[in-house]
XYZ file of C-alpha atoms in Angstrom:
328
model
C 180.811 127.830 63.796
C 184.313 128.082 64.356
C 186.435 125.411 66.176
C 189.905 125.882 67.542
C 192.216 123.329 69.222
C 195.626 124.024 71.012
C 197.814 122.231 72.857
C 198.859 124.150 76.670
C 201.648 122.613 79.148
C 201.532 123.150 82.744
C 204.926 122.510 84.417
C 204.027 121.075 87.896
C 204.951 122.443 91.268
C 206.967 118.701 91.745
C 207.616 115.901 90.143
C 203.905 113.660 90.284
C 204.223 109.514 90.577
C 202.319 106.829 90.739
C 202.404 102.847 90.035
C 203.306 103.703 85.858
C 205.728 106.394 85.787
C 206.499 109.907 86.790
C 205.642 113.091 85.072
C 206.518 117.094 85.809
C 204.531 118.860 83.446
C 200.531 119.032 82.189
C 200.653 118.650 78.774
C 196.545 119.198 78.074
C 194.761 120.273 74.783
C 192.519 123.135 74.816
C 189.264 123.356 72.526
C 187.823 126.417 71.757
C 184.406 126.902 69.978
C 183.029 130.054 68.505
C 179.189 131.062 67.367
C 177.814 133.985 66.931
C 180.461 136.284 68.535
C 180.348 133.549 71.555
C 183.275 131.467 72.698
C 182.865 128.234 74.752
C 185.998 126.340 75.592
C 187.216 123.192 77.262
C 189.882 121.354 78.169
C 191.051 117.371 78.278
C 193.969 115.597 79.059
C 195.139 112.866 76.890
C 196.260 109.804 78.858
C 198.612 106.683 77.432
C 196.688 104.187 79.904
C 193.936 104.734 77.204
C 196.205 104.710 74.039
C 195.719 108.600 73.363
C 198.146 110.926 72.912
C 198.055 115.005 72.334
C 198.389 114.639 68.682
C 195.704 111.802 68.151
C 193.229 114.029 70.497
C 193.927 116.980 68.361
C 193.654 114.982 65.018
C 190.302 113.198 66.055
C 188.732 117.004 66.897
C 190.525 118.941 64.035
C 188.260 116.272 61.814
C 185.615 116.855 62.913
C 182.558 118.453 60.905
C 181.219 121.460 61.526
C 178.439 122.274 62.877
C 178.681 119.975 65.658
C 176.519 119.652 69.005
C 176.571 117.779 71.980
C 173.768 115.384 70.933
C 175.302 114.289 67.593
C 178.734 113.680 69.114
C 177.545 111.290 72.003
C 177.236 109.213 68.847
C 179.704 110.143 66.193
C 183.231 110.179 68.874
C 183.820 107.707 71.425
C 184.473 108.394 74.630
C 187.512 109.894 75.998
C 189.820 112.937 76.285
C 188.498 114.212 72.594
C 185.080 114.141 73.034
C 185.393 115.806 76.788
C 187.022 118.583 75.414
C 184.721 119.522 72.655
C 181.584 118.446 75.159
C 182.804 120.859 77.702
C 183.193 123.501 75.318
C 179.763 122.988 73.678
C 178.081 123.638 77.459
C 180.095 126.882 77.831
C 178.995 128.299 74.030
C 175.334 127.021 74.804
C 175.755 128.858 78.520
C 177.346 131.901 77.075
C 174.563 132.490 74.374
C 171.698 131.202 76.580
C 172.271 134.063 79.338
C 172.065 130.865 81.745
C 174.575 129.256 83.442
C 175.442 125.638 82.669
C 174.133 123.906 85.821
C 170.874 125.457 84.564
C 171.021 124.040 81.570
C 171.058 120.828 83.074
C 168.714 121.027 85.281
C 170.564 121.036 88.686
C 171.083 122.971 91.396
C 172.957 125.748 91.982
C 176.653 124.671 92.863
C 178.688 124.755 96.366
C 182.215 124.221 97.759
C 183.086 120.976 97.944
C 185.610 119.396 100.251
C 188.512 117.740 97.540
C 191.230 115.558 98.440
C 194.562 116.455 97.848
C 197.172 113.691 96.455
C 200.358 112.565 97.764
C 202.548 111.026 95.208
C 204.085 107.939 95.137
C 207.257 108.310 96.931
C 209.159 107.023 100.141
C 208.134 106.644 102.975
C 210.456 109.500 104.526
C 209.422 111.593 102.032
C 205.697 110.848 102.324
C 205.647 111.187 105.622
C 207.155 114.861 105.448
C 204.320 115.802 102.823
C 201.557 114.508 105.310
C 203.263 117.032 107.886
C 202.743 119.973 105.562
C 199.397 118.933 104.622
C 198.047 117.960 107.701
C 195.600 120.412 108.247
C 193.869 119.159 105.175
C 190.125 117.297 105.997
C 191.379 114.775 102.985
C 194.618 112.863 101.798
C 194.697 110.196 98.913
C 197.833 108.557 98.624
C 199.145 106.852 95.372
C 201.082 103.296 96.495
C 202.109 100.989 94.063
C 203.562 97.565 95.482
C 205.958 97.033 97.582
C 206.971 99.178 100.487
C 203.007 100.014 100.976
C 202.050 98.960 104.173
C 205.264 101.268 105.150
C 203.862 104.240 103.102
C 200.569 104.483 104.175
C 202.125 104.035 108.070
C 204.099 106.966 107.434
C 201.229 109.354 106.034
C 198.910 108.485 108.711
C 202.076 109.298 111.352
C 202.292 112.603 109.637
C 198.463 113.284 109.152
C 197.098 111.903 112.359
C 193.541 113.641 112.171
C 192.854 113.609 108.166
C 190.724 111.259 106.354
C 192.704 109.126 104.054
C 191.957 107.241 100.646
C 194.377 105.198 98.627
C 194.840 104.548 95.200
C 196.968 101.792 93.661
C 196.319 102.093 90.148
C 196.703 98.639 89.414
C 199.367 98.019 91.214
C 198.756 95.036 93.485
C 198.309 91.398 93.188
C 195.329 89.396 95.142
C 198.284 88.249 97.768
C 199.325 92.158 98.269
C 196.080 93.269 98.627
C 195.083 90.913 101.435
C 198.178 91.502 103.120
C 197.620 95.165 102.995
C 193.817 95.781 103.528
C 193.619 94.369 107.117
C 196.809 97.308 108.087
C 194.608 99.933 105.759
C 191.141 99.119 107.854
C 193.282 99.676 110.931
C 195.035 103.142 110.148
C 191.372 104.292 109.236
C 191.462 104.321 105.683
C 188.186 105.077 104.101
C 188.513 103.201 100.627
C 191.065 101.589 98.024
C 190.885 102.312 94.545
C 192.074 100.158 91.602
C 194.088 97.394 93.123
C 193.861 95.285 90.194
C 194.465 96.160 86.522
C 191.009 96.563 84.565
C 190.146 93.763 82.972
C 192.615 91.231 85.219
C 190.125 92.273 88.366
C 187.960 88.992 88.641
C 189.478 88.708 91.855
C 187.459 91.033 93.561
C 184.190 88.651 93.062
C 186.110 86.554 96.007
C 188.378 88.391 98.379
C 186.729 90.047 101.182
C 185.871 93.590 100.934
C 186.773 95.058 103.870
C 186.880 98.414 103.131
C 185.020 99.946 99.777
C 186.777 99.230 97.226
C 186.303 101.881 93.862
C 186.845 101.275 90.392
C 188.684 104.030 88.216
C 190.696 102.555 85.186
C 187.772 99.925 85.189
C 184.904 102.435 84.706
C 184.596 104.633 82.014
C 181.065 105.465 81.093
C 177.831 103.845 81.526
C 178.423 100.702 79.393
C 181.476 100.035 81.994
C 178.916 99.163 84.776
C 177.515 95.780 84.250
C 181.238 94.118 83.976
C 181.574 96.160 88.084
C 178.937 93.981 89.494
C 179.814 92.049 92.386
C 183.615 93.958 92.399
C 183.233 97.301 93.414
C 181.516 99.455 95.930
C 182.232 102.867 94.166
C 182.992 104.269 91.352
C 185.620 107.253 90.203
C 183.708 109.352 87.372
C 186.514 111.346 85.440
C 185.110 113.609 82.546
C 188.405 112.326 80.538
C 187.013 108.863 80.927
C 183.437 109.412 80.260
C 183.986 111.912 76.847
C 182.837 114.940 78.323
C 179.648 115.846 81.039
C 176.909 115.109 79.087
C 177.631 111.247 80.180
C 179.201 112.220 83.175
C 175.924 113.030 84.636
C 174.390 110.401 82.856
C 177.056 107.527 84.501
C 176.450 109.329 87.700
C 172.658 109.430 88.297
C 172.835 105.419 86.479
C 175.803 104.620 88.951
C 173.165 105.589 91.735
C 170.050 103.943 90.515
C 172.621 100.584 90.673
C 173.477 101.893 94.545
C 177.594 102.401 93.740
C 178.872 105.076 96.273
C 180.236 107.577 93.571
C 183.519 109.436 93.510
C 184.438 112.712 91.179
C 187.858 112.732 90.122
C 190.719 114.048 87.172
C 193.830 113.752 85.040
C 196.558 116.475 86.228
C 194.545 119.480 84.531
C 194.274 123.098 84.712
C 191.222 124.647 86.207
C 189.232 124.566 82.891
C 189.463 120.987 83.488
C 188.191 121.001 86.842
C 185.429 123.487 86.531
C 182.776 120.861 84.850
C 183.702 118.125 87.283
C 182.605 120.124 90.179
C 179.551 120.323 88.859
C 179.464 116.459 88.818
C 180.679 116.194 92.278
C 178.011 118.313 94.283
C 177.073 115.642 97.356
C 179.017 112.346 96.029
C 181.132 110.796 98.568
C 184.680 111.665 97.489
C 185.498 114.542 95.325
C 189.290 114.828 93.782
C 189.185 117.812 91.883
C 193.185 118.875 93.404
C 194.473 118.976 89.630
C 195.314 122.934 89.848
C 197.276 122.455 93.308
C 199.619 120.016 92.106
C 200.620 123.105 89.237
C 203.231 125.826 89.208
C 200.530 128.104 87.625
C 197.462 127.547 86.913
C 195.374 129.702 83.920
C 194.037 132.756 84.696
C 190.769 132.906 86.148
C 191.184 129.628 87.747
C 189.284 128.103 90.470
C 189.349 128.807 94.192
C 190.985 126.724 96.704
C 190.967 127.009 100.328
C 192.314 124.757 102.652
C 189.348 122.175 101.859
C 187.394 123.239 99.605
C 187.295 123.762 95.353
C 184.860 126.473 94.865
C 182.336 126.144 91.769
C 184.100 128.356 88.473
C 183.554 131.859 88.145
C 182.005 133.528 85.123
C 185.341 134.362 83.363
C 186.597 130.720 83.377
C 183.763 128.277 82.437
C 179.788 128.049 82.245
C 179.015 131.585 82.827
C 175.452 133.068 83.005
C 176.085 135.848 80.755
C 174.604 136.582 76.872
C 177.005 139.397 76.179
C 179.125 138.408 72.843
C 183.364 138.718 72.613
């Protein structure tokens, strides 16, 4: 067994912003794993929220012992962007030399377009409400905010967006005071659901203020030990393969996260479509899928995913999971 690592940057199509900062490229890390003549590969994105960067990702695989599988590293990495990557890629080898495709593997069933947001970035309100024009005809907005100047944001988008369904997502941007200022105005432009108000760990809050709209957990949430402290807080949950180390406990937070009756969301870091293409196998029938990574590029790889105007479609054979037994 061979394993590779990389790193791959993606300049974006614009500059991306929300509460922490601003970025204009994808800077992800690519795994690639080789058995046989067979080559899985996957991708994560390394995020500072979670104290990773591209070189401690790489380091953490590059040290790892070979051979590996995706039992013995539920155990041996922790999760996060590492442990996705190498996960990912261990589904595609096992796909690739199994002649069956990965959602067979795990027992589901057979994969289907899914409507995905798409993200407006934290911005003015002029400027927000010119990118809900041009995406109007989209069946789903979310829209990053971040403090003050809100209420005026999310007026503007729903001026420019009239008909779309609309999320938002503060990423622990608000205070308890800005929140119930806010939610009443968010209830009556339609929005659907807020996610992450509060910081993680500094959301106690949410045990007392009025709910008045579902309210979904992403920074908070990470994999399945992240649900007990959620109790009593949140009504949904966002289930990013970067947070959970991979989909082996994606699907494993998921069908737990149901049993507990949280509404469940699929979402990503800003990723190519190697990224994406496990996720959507984690988002067939949950109640808000996010898989827009790829749109928000200049260029995505080759072989990438299919967009429409609502939909991601479920990866083709070249790019991830494929069906097929025939060695490189």
């Amino acid at each position: 067994m061979r394993v590779a690592v990389s790193k791959d940057v993606f300049p974006l199509a614009k500059a991306f912003t929300i509460s922490r900062g601003s970025k204009t490229e994808a800077v992800v890390v690519r795994v690639e794993i080789e058995q046989d003549g067979f080559v899985g590969q996957g991708e994560c994105v390394p995020y500072a929220r979670y104290g990773e960067t591209v070189e401690s990702v790489m380091t953490e695989i590059k040290k790892l012992p070979v051979p590996i599988s995706r039992k013995a590293i539920q155990s041996s990495m922790p999760a996060g962007a590492a442990r996705n990557a190498v996960d990912c890629a261990l589904w595609d080898l096992e796909a690739r030399r199994s002649g069956k495709a990965v959602w067979q593997i795990a027992g589901l069933s057979a994969p289907k377009p899914e409507i995905t947001a798409y993200t407006l970035s934290l911005d003015t309100p002029e400027n927000m409400l010119a990118e809900a024009k041009e995406n109007t005809s989209r069946p789903l907005l979310k829209i990053k905010l971040g403090g003050e100047g809100d209420i005026a944001r999310i007026e503007a988008v729903r001026k420019g967006a009239p008909n779309a369904r609309i999320i938002v997502d503060a990423n622990e941007g608000w205070t308890s005071e800005l929140y119930q200022e806010i939610a009443p105005v968010l209830v009556k432009l339609g929005v659907e659901m807020v996610e992450q108000p509060f910081p993680a760990g500094d959301d106690d809050a949410l045990l007392k203020l009025e709910r008045v709209l579902p309210v979904c957990a992403d920074e908070s949430c990470h994999d399945r030990s992240s649900l007990e402290d959620l109790q009593g807080k949140y009504d949904m949950i966002n289930i990013k393969l970067d947070k959970t180390g991979g989909l082996t406990e994606a699907l494993a937070l998921r069908e737990l996260a149901r049993e507990k009756g949280y509404l469940i969301m699929v979402g990503c870091m800003v990723g190519s479509s190697l990224a994406m293409a496990p996720a959507v196998l984690v988002a067939q029938d949950v109640e808000v899928t996010d898989l827009d990574g790829p749109l928000l590029l200049a260029e995505d790889r080759a072989n990438g995913l299919t967009y429409d105007t609502s939909h991601v479609h479920p990866p083709q054979s070249e790019l991830w999971g494929a069906s097929t037994n025939s060695p490189t």
